[in-house]
Structure formats: structure tokens, C-alpha cells
mmCIF file of C-alpha atoms and ligand atoms in Angstrom:
data_model
loop_
_atom_site.group_PDB
_atom_site.id
_atom_site.type_symbol
_atom_site.label_atom_id
_atom_site.label_comp_id
_atom_site.label_asym_id
_atom_site.label_seq_id
_atom_site.Cartn_x
_atom_site.Cartn_y
_atom_site.Cartn_z
ATOM 1 C CA MET A 1 -16.368 -10.164 35.578
ATOM 2 C CA ARG A 2 -14.659 -8.233 32.814
ATOM 3 C CA ALA A 3 -11.825 -5.990 33.703
ATOM 4 C CA THR A 4 -13.104 -2.446 34.094
ATOM 5 C CA THR A 5 -11.410 0.610 32.736
ATOM 6 C CA CYS A 6 -9.078 3.014 34.397
ATOM 7 C CA PHE A 7 -11.731 5.427 35.429
ATOM 8 C CA LEU A 8 -14.478 2.936 36.208
ATOM 9 C CA ALA A 9 -12.314 1.592 38.947
ATOM 10 C CA GLY A 10 -12.203 5.143 40.287
ATOM 11 C CA ALA A 11 -15.963 5.491 39.995
ATOM 12 C CA ALA A 12 -16.549 2.215 41.771
ATOM 13 C CA VAL A 13 -14.480 3.345 44.714
ATOM 14 C CA ALA A 14 -16.525 6.506 44.988
ATOM 15 C CA GLY A 15 -19.628 4.284 44.854
ATOM 16 C CA SER A 16 -22.817 5.783 46.246
ATOM 17 C CA ALA A 17 -21.229 9.002 47.398
ATOM 18 C CA LEU A 18 -22.563 10.910 44.438
ATOM 19 C CA ALA A 19 -21.476 14.213 45.849
ATOM 20 C CA THR A 20 -17.859 13.096 45.839
ATOM 21 C CA PRO A 21 -16.097 14.808 42.976
ATOM 22 C CA LEU A 22 -14.711 12.114 40.762
ATOM 23 C CA VAL A 23 -12.573 14.428 38.730
ATOM 24 C CA GLY A 24 -8.970 13.814 39.544
ATOM 25 C CA SER A 25 -9.437 10.380 41.065
ATOM 26 C CA ARG A 26 -6.319 8.323 40.498
ATOM 27 C CA GLN A 27 -7.276 4.872 41.719
ATOM 28 C CA ALA A 28 -7.358 2.875 38.598
ATOM 29 C CA ASP A 29 -4.769 0.627 37.150
ATOM 30 C CA THR A 30 -6.598 -1.568 34.681
ATOM 31 C CA CYS A 31 -7.559 -0.507 31.193
ATOM 32 C CA ALA A 32 -10.598 -1.424 29.135
ATOM 33 C CA PRO A 33 -10.050 -4.664 27.202
ATOM 34 C CA ILE A 34 -9.337 -4.240 23.498
ATOM 35 C CA PRO A 35 -12.664 -4.968 21.741
ATOM 36 C CA SER A 36 -12.706 -8.056 19.565
ATOM 37 C CA PRO A 37 -14.115 -7.853 17.003
ATOM 38 C CA PHE A 38 -14.095 -4.079 16.694
ATOM 39 C CA PRO A 39 -17.501 -2.418 16.196
ATOM 40 C CA THR A 40 -18.723 -1.638 12.694
ATOM 41 C CA TRP A 41 -19.925 1.870 11.870
ATOM 42 C CA GLN A 42 -23.512 0.768 12.554
ATOM 43 C CA GLN A 43 -22.532 -0.197 16.100
ATOM 44 C CA LEU A 44 -20.865 3.132 16.848
ATOM 45 C CA PRO A 45 -22.843 6.189 18.004
ATOM 46 C CA THR A 46 -22.971 9.293 15.819
ATOM 47 C CA GLN A 47 -21.090 12.136 17.451
ATOM 48 C CA SER A 48 -22.193 15.714 17.047
ATOM 49 C CA SER A 49 -18.769 17.184 17.839
ATOM 50 C CA LEU A 50 -15.247 15.944 17.130
ATOM 51 C CA PRO A 51 -14.619 12.800 19.186
ATOM 52 C CA ASP A 52 -13.307 13.580 22.668
ATOM 53 C CA PRO A 53 -9.769 12.146 22.849
ATOM 54 C CA LEU A 54 -10.149 11.822 26.622
ATOM 55 C CA LEU A 55 -13.222 9.600 26.404
ATOM 56 C CA PRO A 56 -12.614 5.866 25.902
ATOM 57 C CA ARG A 57 -14.560 4.337 23.068
ATOM 58 C CA LYS A 58 -16.655 2.250 25.428
ATOM 59 C CA TYR A 59 -18.267 5.354 26.933
ATOM 60 C CA THR A 60 -18.795 7.246 23.722
ATOM 61 C CA THR A 61 -22.394 8.377 23.254
ATOM 62 C CA THR A 62 -24.115 10.911 21.025
ATOM 63 C CA ASP A 63 -24.309 13.099 24.113
ATOM 64 C CA ASN A 64 -20.717 13.175 25.319
ATOM 65 C CA VAL A 65 -20.633 16.886 25.905
ATOM 66 C CA LYS A 66 -23.811 16.893 27.981
ATOM 67 C CA ASP A 67 -22.271 14.106 30.015
ATOM 68 C CA ILE A 68 -19.289 16.311 30.819
ATOM 69 C CA LEU A 69 -21.594 19.063 32.103
ATOM 70 C CA VAL A 70 -24.076 16.881 33.960
ATOM 71 C CA ARG A 71 -21.913 14.104 35.311
ATOM 72 C CA LYS A 72 -18.559 15.868 35.209
ATOM 73 C CA GLY A 73 -17.372 13.474 32.536
ATOM 74 C CA ARG A 74 -16.628 10.799 35.084
ATOM 75 C CA ASN A 75 -15.809 8.218 32.430
ATOM 76 C CA ARG A 76 -13.165 10.392 30.857
ATOM 77 C CA ILE A 77 -9.456 9.927 31.305
ATOM 78 C CA GLN A 78 -8.577 11.932 34.398
ATOM 79 C CA THR A 79 -4.791 11.953 34.520
ATOM 80 C CA PRO A 80 -1.834 11.947 32.120
ATOM 81 C CA GLU A 81 -0.869 8.551 33.591
ATOM 82 C CA GLN A 82 -4.228 7.131 32.461
ATOM 83 C CA TRP A 83 -3.793 8.727 29.056
ATOM 84 C CA TYR A 84 -0.439 7.095 28.387
ATOM 85 C CA LYS A 85 -1.356 3.782 29.994
ATOM 86 C CA CYS A 86 -4.901 3.254 28.696
ATOM 87 C CA ARG A 87 -6.227 5.739 26.201
ATOM 88 C CA GLN A 88 -3.213 6.313 23.963
ATOM 89 C CA PRO A 89 -2.796 2.540 23.434
ATOM 90 C CA GLU A 90 -6.531 2.277 22.750
ATOM 91 C CA ILE A 91 -6.272 5.038 20.131
ATOM 92 C CA MET A 92 -3.322 3.203 18.554
ATOM 93 C CA GLN A 93 -5.518 0.107 18.275
ATOM 94 C CA LEU A 94 -8.444 2.021 16.798
ATOM 95 C CA LEU A 95 -6.214 3.676 14.234
ATOM 96 C CA GLN A 96 -4.676 0.389 13.161
ATOM 97 C CA GLU A 97 -8.076 -1.257 12.960
ATOM 98 C CA TYR A 98 -9.904 1.446 11.032
ATOM 99 C CA GLN A 99 -7.232 3.366 9.159
ATOM 100 C CA TYR A 100 -3.675 2.105 8.932
ATOM 101 C CA GLY A 101 -3.801 -1.655 9.152
ATOM 102 C CA TYR A 102 -1.697 -3.440 11.739
ATOM 103 C CA TYR A 103 1.857 -2.424 12.417
ATOM 104 C CA PRO A 104 4.336 -5.323 12.269
ATOM 105 C CA ASP A 105 5.785 -6.804 15.435
ATOM 106 C CA HIS A 106 9.360 -5.590 15.238
ATOM 107 C CA SER A 107 10.515 -8.069 17.855
ATOM 108 C CA GLN A 108 9.917 -10.819 15.241
ATOM 109 C CA GLU A 109 12.124 -9.136 12.651
ATOM 110 C CA LYS A 110 15.809 -9.253 11.994
ATOM 111 C CA VAL A 111 17.610 -6.311 10.421
ATOM 112 C CA GLU A 112 21.007 -6.287 8.781
ATOM 113 C CA ALA A 113 22.615 -3.056 7.687
ATOM 114 C CA THR A 114 25.713 -2.144 5.761
ATOM 115 C CA ARG A 115 27.010 1.265 4.837
ATOM 116 C CA SER A 116 28.780 2.236 1.672
ATOM 117 C CA GLY A 117 29.666 5.920 1.643
ATOM 118 C CA ASN A 118 26.389 7.816 1.901
ATOM 119 C CA THR A 119 24.198 4.814 1.170
ATOM 120 C CA VAL A 120 22.863 2.546 3.897
ATOM 121 C CA ASN A 121 21.566 -0.808 2.687
ATOM 122 C CA MET A 122 19.094 -2.765 4.788
ATOM 123 C CA ALA A 123 17.739 -6.282 4.733
ATOM 124 C CA VAL A 124 14.778 -6.928 7.022
ATOM 125 C CA THR A 125 13.728 -10.537 7.535
ATOM 126 C CA ALA A 126 10.380 -11.561 9.039
ATOM 127 C CA GLY A 127 8.213 -14.651 8.606
ATOM 128 C CA GLY A 128 10.755 -16.236 6.268
ATOM 129 C CA LYS A 129 10.679 -13.277 3.871
ATOM 130 C CA THR A 130 13.320 -10.651 3.341
ATOM 131 C CA ALA A 131 12.804 -7.110 2.127
ATOM 132 C CA LYS A 132 15.768 -5.062 0.979
ATOM 133 C CA PHE A 133 15.834 -1.290 0.784
ATOM 134 C CA LYS A 134 18.283 1.545 1.041
ATOM 135 C CA ALA A 135 18.509 5.058 2.386
ATOM 136 C CA THR A 136 20.638 7.906 1.144
ATOM 137 C CA ILE A 137 22.112 10.115 3.825
ATOM 138 C CA SER A 138 23.192 13.701 3.474
ATOM 139 C CA LEU A 139 25.289 14.799 6.408
ATOM 140 C CA PRO A 140 25.910 18.441 7.254
ATOM 141 C CA SER A 141 29.572 19.357 6.902
ATOM 142 C CA GLY A 142 31.526 18.831 10.088
ATOM 143 C CA ALA A 143 29.407 15.911 11.255
ATOM 144 C CA SER A 144 31.481 13.162 12.826
ATOM 145 C CA ALA A 145 31.115 10.380 15.346
ATOM 146 C CA SER A 146 32.021 12.851 18.084
ATOM 147 C CA ARG A 147 29.943 15.739 16.609
ATOM 148 C CA LYS A 148 26.732 14.004 15.748
ATOM 149 C CA ALA A 149 24.107 15.601 13.506
ATOM 150 C CA PRO A 150 20.352 15.143 14.057
ATOM 151 C CA VAL A 151 18.784 12.664 11.607
ATOM 152 C CA ALA A 152 16.754 14.498 8.987
ATOM 153 C CA TRP A 153 14.768 11.604 7.927
ATOM 154 C CA GLY A 154 14.139 8.342 9.714
ATOM 155 C CA PHE A 155 11.822 5.425 9.743
ATOM 156 C CA TYR A 156 11.682 2.468 12.020
ATOM 157 C CA ARG A 157 14.160 0.130 10.361
ATOM 158 C CA THR A 158 16.058 2.907 8.640
ATOM 159 C CA LEU A 159 16.628 4.435 12.033
ATOM 160 C CA ASP A 160 17.938 1.107 13.309
ATOM 161 C CA ALA A 161 20.253 0.893 10.327
ATOM 162 C CA LEU A 162 21.467 4.473 10.674
ATOM 163 C CA ASN A 163 22.065 3.861 14.351
ATOM 164 C CA MET A 164 24.139 0.797 13.463
ATOM 165 C CA THR A 165 26.160 2.251 10.615
ATOM 166 C CA VAL A 166 26.337 6.061 10.806
ATOM 167 C CA PRO A 167 28.130 7.175 13.986
ATOM 168 C CA GLU A 168 28.002 10.806 12.802
ATOM 169 C CA MET A 169 24.239 10.807 13.424
ATOM 170 C CA ASP A 170 22.544 11.340 16.750
ATOM 171 C CA ALA A 171 19.804 8.705 16.926
ATOM 172 C CA SER A 172 18.257 10.431 19.941
ATOM 173 C CA ARG A 173 17.430 13.556 17.876
ATOM 174 C CA VAL A 174 15.306 12.294 15.032
ATOM 175 C CA GLY A 175 13.017 14.229 12.734
ATOM 176 C CA VAL A 176 10.706 12.863 10.081
ATOM 177 C CA THR A 177 9.218 14.955 7.311
ATOM 178 C CA GLY A 178 7.461 14.610 3.997
ATOM 179 C CA CYS A 179 4.904 16.428 1.927
ATOM 180 C CA SER A 180 1.442 15.482 0.664
ATOM 181 C CA ARG A 181 1.178 11.688 0.572
ATOM 182 C CA LEU A 182 4.542 11.520 2.312
ATOM 183 C CA GLY A 183 3.166 13.980 4.856
ATOM 184 C CA LYS A 184 0.565 11.360 5.715
ATOM 185 C CA GLY A 185 3.375 8.813 5.911
ATOM 186 C CA THR A 186 5.251 11.190 8.175
ATOM 187 C CA LEU A 187 2.292 11.447 10.509
ATOM 188 C CA ALA A 188 2.025 7.658 10.611
ATOM 189 C CA ALA A 189 5.765 7.322 11.305
ATOM 190 C CA GLY A 190 5.593 9.768 14.213
ATOM 191 C CA LEU A 191 2.514 8.014 15.513
ATOM 192 C CA PHE A 192 3.929 4.498 15.495
ATOM 193 C CA ASP A 193 7.590 5.168 16.211
ATOM 194 C CA LYS A 194 7.967 7.038 19.475
ATOM 195 C CA ARG A 195 11.748 7.233 18.951
ATOM 196 C CA ILE A 196 11.029 10.039 16.485
ATOM 197 C CA THR A 197 11.683 13.295 18.319
ATOM 198 C CA VAL A 198 9.843 15.649 15.992
ATOM 199 C CA THR A 199 7.236 14.890 13.341
ATOM 200 C CA MET A 200 6.841 17.423 10.541
ATOM 201 C CA PRO A 201 3.963 16.675 8.137
ATOM 202 C CA MET A 202 3.735 19.201 5.310
ATOM 203 C CA SER A 203 0.499 19.761 3.328
ATOM 204 C CA SER A 204 -0.733 16.404 4.536
ATOM 205 C CA GLY A 205 -4.479 16.743 4.974
ATOM 206 C CA VAL A 206 -7.017 15.498 2.460
ATOM 207 C CA LYS A 207 -10.656 16.383 1.873
ATOM 208 C CA SER A 208 -11.828 13.333 0.009
ATOM 209 C CA GLY A 209 -10.752 10.560 -2.309
ATOM 210 C CA ALA A 210 -7.444 8.672 -2.315
ATOM 211 C CA GLY A 211 -8.950 5.573 -0.700
ATOM 212 C CA TRP A 212 -5.830 3.534 -1.469
ATOM 213 C CA TRP A 213 -3.933 5.390 1.260
ATOM 214 C CA THR A 214 -5.848 3.721 4.043
ATOM 215 C CA SER A 215 -7.164 0.373 5.121
ATOM 216 C CA SER A 216 -10.412 -0.485 3.314
ATOM 217 C CA LYS A 217 -12.204 -0.416 6.689
ATOM 218 C CA LEU A 218 -12.110 3.348 6.605
ATOM 219 C CA GLY A 219 -14.139 3.180 3.390
ATOM 220 C CA THR A 220 -17.080 1.700 5.299
ATOM 221 C CA PHE A 221 -17.417 5.092 7.047
ATOM 222 C CA VAL A 222 -18.062 6.946 3.788
ATOM 223 C CA ASN A 223 -21.348 8.856 4.393
ATOM 224 C CA HIS A 224 -21.072 7.807 8.057
ATOM 225 C CA ALA A 225 -18.189 9.998 9.156
ATOM 226 C CA LEU A 226 -20.056 11.001 12.327
ATOM 227 C CA ASN A 227 -19.774 7.402 13.503
ATOM 228 C CA LEU A 228 -16.001 7.372 13.238
ATOM 229 C CA PRO A 229 -14.626 7.014 16.771
ATOM 230 C CA TYR A 230 -11.640 9.299 16.075
ATOM 231 C CA ASP A 231 -10.623 12.044 13.682
ATOM 232 C CA ALA A 232 -7.424 13.703 12.477
ATOM 233 C CA HIS A 233 -6.969 15.542 15.803
ATOM 234 C CA THR A 234 -6.991 12.161 17.598
ATOM 235 C CA ILE A 235 -4.063 11.026 15.434
ATOM 236 C CA ALA A 236 -2.165 14.229 16.223
ATOM 237 C CA ALA A 237 -2.933 13.920 19.945
ATOM 238 C CA ALA A 238 -1.689 10.325 20.005
ATOM 239 C CA ILE A 239 1.803 11.518 19.025
ATOM 240 C CA THR A 240 2.164 12.960 22.557
ATOM 241 C CA PRO A 241 4.525 13.493 24.260
ATOM 242 C CA LYS A 242 6.657 13.782 21.124
ATOM 243 C CA ALA A 243 6.821 17.011 19.138
ATOM 244 C CA LEU A 244 4.583 17.729 16.153
ATOM 245 C CA ILE A 245 4.853 20.687 13.795
ATOM 246 C CA ILE A 246 2.287 20.985 11.016
ATOM 247 C CA ASP A 247 2.835 23.038 7.850
ATOM 248 C CA GLN A 248 -0.112 24.101 5.681
ATOM 249 C CA GLY A 249 -0.510 26.691 2.925
ATOM 250 C CA THR A 250 -3.600 28.885 2.654
ATOM 251 C CA GLY A 251 -3.635 28.365 -1.098
ATOM 252 C CA ASP A 252 -3.962 24.623 -0.653
ATOM 253 C CA ALA A 253 -7.675 23.951 -0.255
ATOM 254 C CA SER A 254 -7.486 20.328 -1.405
ATOM 255 C CA THR A 255 -5.588 19.309 1.740
ATOM 256 C CA ASP A 256 -8.078 21.301 3.820
ATOM 257 C CA SER A 257 -5.603 23.750 5.320
ATOM 258 C CA LYS A 258 -8.452 25.712 6.873
ATOM 259 C CA ALA A 259 -9.870 22.844 8.919
ATOM 260 C CA THR A 260 -6.358 21.655 9.800
ATOM 261 C CA ALA A 261 -5.616 25.106 11.240
ATOM 262 C CA MET A 262 -8.970 25.948 12.836
ATOM 263 C CA VAL A 263 -10.004 22.504 14.081
ATOM 264 C CA VAL A 264 -7.413 19.728 13.933
ATOM 265 C CA TYR A 265 -4.491 21.686 15.334
ATOM 266 C CA PRO A 266 -6.252 23.443 18.246
ATOM 267 C CA ALA A 267 -8.181 20.280 19.207
ATOM 268 C CA ALA A 268 -4.905 18.328 19.383
ATOM 269 C CA LYS A 269 -3.204 21.195 21.198
ATOM 270 C CA ALA A 270 -5.856 21.026 23.922
ATOM 271 C CA ILE A 271 -4.597 17.513 24.685
ATOM 272 C CA TYR A 272 -0.907 18.494 24.464
ATOM 273 C CA ASP A 273 -1.641 21.380 26.858
ATOM 274 C CA TRP A 274 -3.553 19.169 29.243
ATOM 275 C CA LEU A 275 -0.630 16.734 29.338
ATOM 276 C CA GLY A 276 1.770 19.596 30.074
ATOM 277 C CA VAL A 277 3.558 19.405 26.703
ATOM 278 C CA GLY A 278 1.802 22.296 24.940
ATOM 279 C CA ASP A 279 5.117 23.679 23.649
ATOM 280 C CA LYS A 280 5.684 20.432 21.711
ATOM 281 C CA ILE A 281 2.974 21.132 19.144
ATOM 282 C CA GLY A 282 2.857 23.940 16.615
ATOM 283 C CA ILE A 283 1.508 24.966 13.262
ATOM 284 C CA ASN A 284 2.970 27.038 10.472
ATOM 285 C CA VAL A 285 0.223 28.612 8.383
ATOM 286 C CA ARG A 286 1.866 30.134 5.343
ATOM 287 C CA GLY A 287 0.679 31.601 2.074
ATOM 288 C CA ARG A 288 1.012 29.736 -1.185
ATOM 289 C CA GLY A 289 0.017 26.256 -2.106
ATOM 290 C CA HIS A 290 0.794 22.595 -1.915
ATOM 291 C CA CYS A 291 4.286 21.485 -0.801
ATOM 292 C CA ASP A 292 5.831 24.930 -0.916
ATOM 293 C CA MET A 293 9.508 24.682 -0.010
ATOM 294 C CA SER A 294 9.256 27.740 2.257
ATOM 295 C CA GLY A 295 7.472 25.485 4.740
ATOM 296 C CA PHE A 296 10.726 23.734 5.578
ATOM 297 C CA SER A 297 12.611 26.899 6.525
ATOM 298 C CA SER A 298 9.579 28.210 8.423
ATOM 299 C CA VAL A 299 9.368 25.177 10.698
ATOM 300 C CA LEU A 300 13.141 25.004 11.243
ATOM 301 C CA PRO A 301 13.184 27.295 14.329
ATOM 302 C CA PHE A 302 10.569 25.041 15.958
ATOM 303 C CA VAL A 303 12.699 21.968 15.203
ATOM 304 C CA GLN A 304 15.830 23.660 16.566
ATOM 305 C CA LYS A 305 13.908 24.537 19.723
ATOM 306 C CA VAL A 306 12.965 20.890 20.192
ATOM 307 C CA PHE A 307 16.421 19.506 19.358
ATOM 308 C CA PHE A 308 18.690 22.067 20.976
ATOM 309 C CA GLY A 309 16.490 24.335 23.106
ATOM 310 C CA THR A 310 17.264 27.226 20.733
ATOM 311 C CA ARG A 311 14.927 30.149 21.417
ATOM 312 C CA THR A 312 12.620 31.487 18.746
ATOM 313 C CA THR A 313 10.251 34.418 18.642
ATOM 314 C CA LYS A 314 8.122 32.868 15.908
ATOM 315 C CA ASP A 315 4.598 32.127 17.129
ATOM 316 C CA TYR A 316 3.697 28.561 16.162
ATOM 317 C CA ASN A 317 0.204 28.989 17.558
ATOM 318 C CA ASN A 318 -0.717 31.609 14.994
ATOM 319 C CA LEU A 319 -3.443 30.569 12.569
ATOM 320 C CA GLY A 320 -2.595 33.396 10.186
ATOM 321 C CA GLY A 321 -5.472 34.492 7.984
ATOM 322 C CA TYR A 322 -7.706 31.819 9.444
ATOM 323 C CA GLY A 323 -7.982 33.786 12.685
ATOM 324 C CA SER A 324 -9.128 31.841 15.722
ATOM 325 C CA PRO A 325 -9.858 28.188 16.414
ATOM 326 C CA MET A 326 -13.370 26.961 15.672
ATOM 327 C CA SER A 327 -13.850 25.756 19.217
ATOM 328 C CA THR A 328 -17.545 24.932 18.776
ATOM 329 C CA ALA A 329 -16.342 21.839 16.867
ATOM 330 C CA PHE A 330 -14.604 20.465 19.971
ATOM 331 C CA PRO A 331 -16.494 21.786 23.024
ATOM 332 C CA TRP A 332 -14.953 19.133 25.299
ATOM 333 C CA SER A 333 -11.658 21.045 25.229
ATOM 334 C CA THR A 334 -13.014 23.737 27.535
ATOM 335 C CA ALA A 335 -13.765 21.181 30.253
ATOM 336 C CA VAL A 336 -10.657 19.043 30.566
ATOM 337 C CA PRO A 337 -10.230 17.290 33.929
ATOM 338 C CA ARG A 338 -8.347 19.340 36.462
ATOM 339 C CA GLN A 339 -4.912 18.081 37.445
HETATM 340 C C1 NAG B 401 20.954 2.886 19.047
HETATM 341 O O1 NAG B 401 21.735 1.784 19.480
HETATM 342 C C2 NAG B 401 22.003 1.789 20.864
HETATM 343 C C3 NAG B 401 22.977 0.658 21.146
HETATM 344 O O2 NAG B 401 22.452 -0.555 20.680
HETATM 345 C C4 NAG B 401 20.694 1.667 21.637
HETATM 346 O O3 NAG B 401 20.935 1.716 23.012
HETATM 347 C C5 NAG B 401 19.782 2.828 21.251
HETATM 348 O O4 NAG B 401 18.528 2.680 21.869
HETATM 349 C C6 NAG B 401 19.599 2.872 19.751
HETATM 350 N N1 NAG B 401 18.839 4.056 19.407
HETATM 351 C C7 NAG B 401 17.788 4.021 18.575
HETATM 352 C C8 NAG B 401 17.108 5.339 18.332
HETATM 353 O O5 NAG B 401 17.391 3.017 18.053
#
């Protein structure tokens, strides 16, 4: 018999006792097997609301929300342990399969780094090939090996190299940021590299087009978006438990600031809240347009809170002119399993 999922094991234990509340059951320790091959869009059900991050792909139906009301969503992830052990890894697989392509196996790579002043040179060797690149560092004044500064920009191998060559930097306080296309890169970095302490995508949404930014598999979902087993909020939620601060300008319709603020952010926050890390996600809705530099200073208090515990009175849950979340788009968030 195939291995069952986390929650199915719980359901099986409850067996015929239908009256037994299944919510909160903690029995399971096996996760659903990774599907191979992955389903095509035709094999995936259309979903009338944003995909429920707590529902494994295997149990996704067109009627998820009804299932939560009628059957108490017994196939959903019930505990944070199940989220981190089963569902978050499954989301990482789905995202690599349908959107990002597969992340390299870093254990098969070798990295060499040298530092020359404020330039760090890297050579990464894998599969007999070597790629060379460099990073420029700008240290705040006063930074030294005994007074380390947080890294303002880091990526997987760059972070390794900085850790090896720049003792003035604190590799346990790492932020990654970028705007527009680099905002999408930022989101991907925070998603795949859990050493990143705070992920700061700026103006990083997109309404349509720009197919070259993703794996061509995502293109098969054009005109079939309702079959996609995840959405932008799923990506944001999969960054848990690490911090995420989103910056969007109201004058920037092409990156869909409105939907980012009213749908993506609150839907992801529901998962952060449920996991007990609600203070690790925030949004800065500002005026003005694409990649406005004011975004950086506006998110700084949030970043300082994450890095140093510095208090701030700024409300990073404020959707500004957009008002309130459009919760009808993600009705599952009002019925998360009780802890
Ligand atoms: C930095 O290097 C130290 C010593 O090798 C290691 O323990 C630590 O995990 C590294 N940190 C990062 C963020 O890679």
C-alpha cells in the first residue's frame, strides 16, 4: 500500500467514529509521496477560490471550502508540525515543478571565495563546470569582525562566500531585497534559502506577460489559471517561519499592487498567523509608482524589528487606500484548524 499522508493517518485512527472531531489530531508522521510525473493542468481540478495552503494537492477538489464546512476539512494540515514536515516541502516541489525549475543540489557543489577589498570573488564548481561571479559589499562605517553588520544582500553562494571572507558581516542576520524583476528574484531567494532572515520584495507582482521569468510549464496554465494548484500567496506562505515584508506602490498597477495588498498579503498572513509567526509578515502600501526608493526607508523599521527587536509604531498590516482584505477570495482562512 502507498504511504498515506500526514492527516490520513490521523483519519484512519479515528476510523468509524465519525463523531470524533478530527481537527487537531496529531498522529501522523508520514507525508504524501511526491507525485511523479506531476499532473498537467487538465488533471488538476479548477478551484473557485485561491488554493488553500493547508490542503495537500492530493485532496484538492473544486469544492474545498464546502469540504471544510461539511467534513471539518479533515484532509487539511492540522498542526504547524505537519505544515513544516509535509506541506511546506510539497509546496516547494510544486513551485519548482510548475514555476521555478529545479533548485540545484548544493551538497554537490564546491565553492571557493576570495576577498579583495570590497569585492568578493566566487567560483562555484558542479558537474565538472565552474561558474565565476562576484559581489560588491558596502559595509556601514564601524563594522568590524567584532561588531558585525547585517548582510544587506545575500544569495545562496554569495552568502557562503561572505561568511567565509567578510568577518565584519553577521551571517545570521541576512536580508535580501530587489525591485521589479529582482523583486521576484528576491522572493525566490527567500523561498529557497531559509538562511535568509528577512525577504523584502519591492514592486514584484506582475499581471501578465514576461513568460521568460518562469519555467515554461507555467505557460501551460495560460487560460487555465483556476487549475493552478498554488498562487502567489502560497509562495509567500512557504517562506514561513522567516520574515517577509512586501512593498507596493498604489500608482503601480502593472505589478498588481491592489491584488497583492487585498488578496496575496492577507491570504499569506492567515498562514503566518496560524503558525504563530504573524508578526513576521508585513506590507508597506505607499503612494507613487514602480520601484520608488521611499519603499526602502519605509520597510526599514520592520527589518530592524526582525534583526534587533527594535520597536516600531508603524502598522505593517495597513492596506492604505485599498482598505480591507478581499476575504471572499480566500474563504478557507476563516476556518483554520484549531491548535
Ligand atoms: C557560516 O560559517 C559557519 C562556520 O563554518 C557555519 O557554522 C555557519 O552555519 C555559516 N553561516 C551561514 C549563514 O552560512
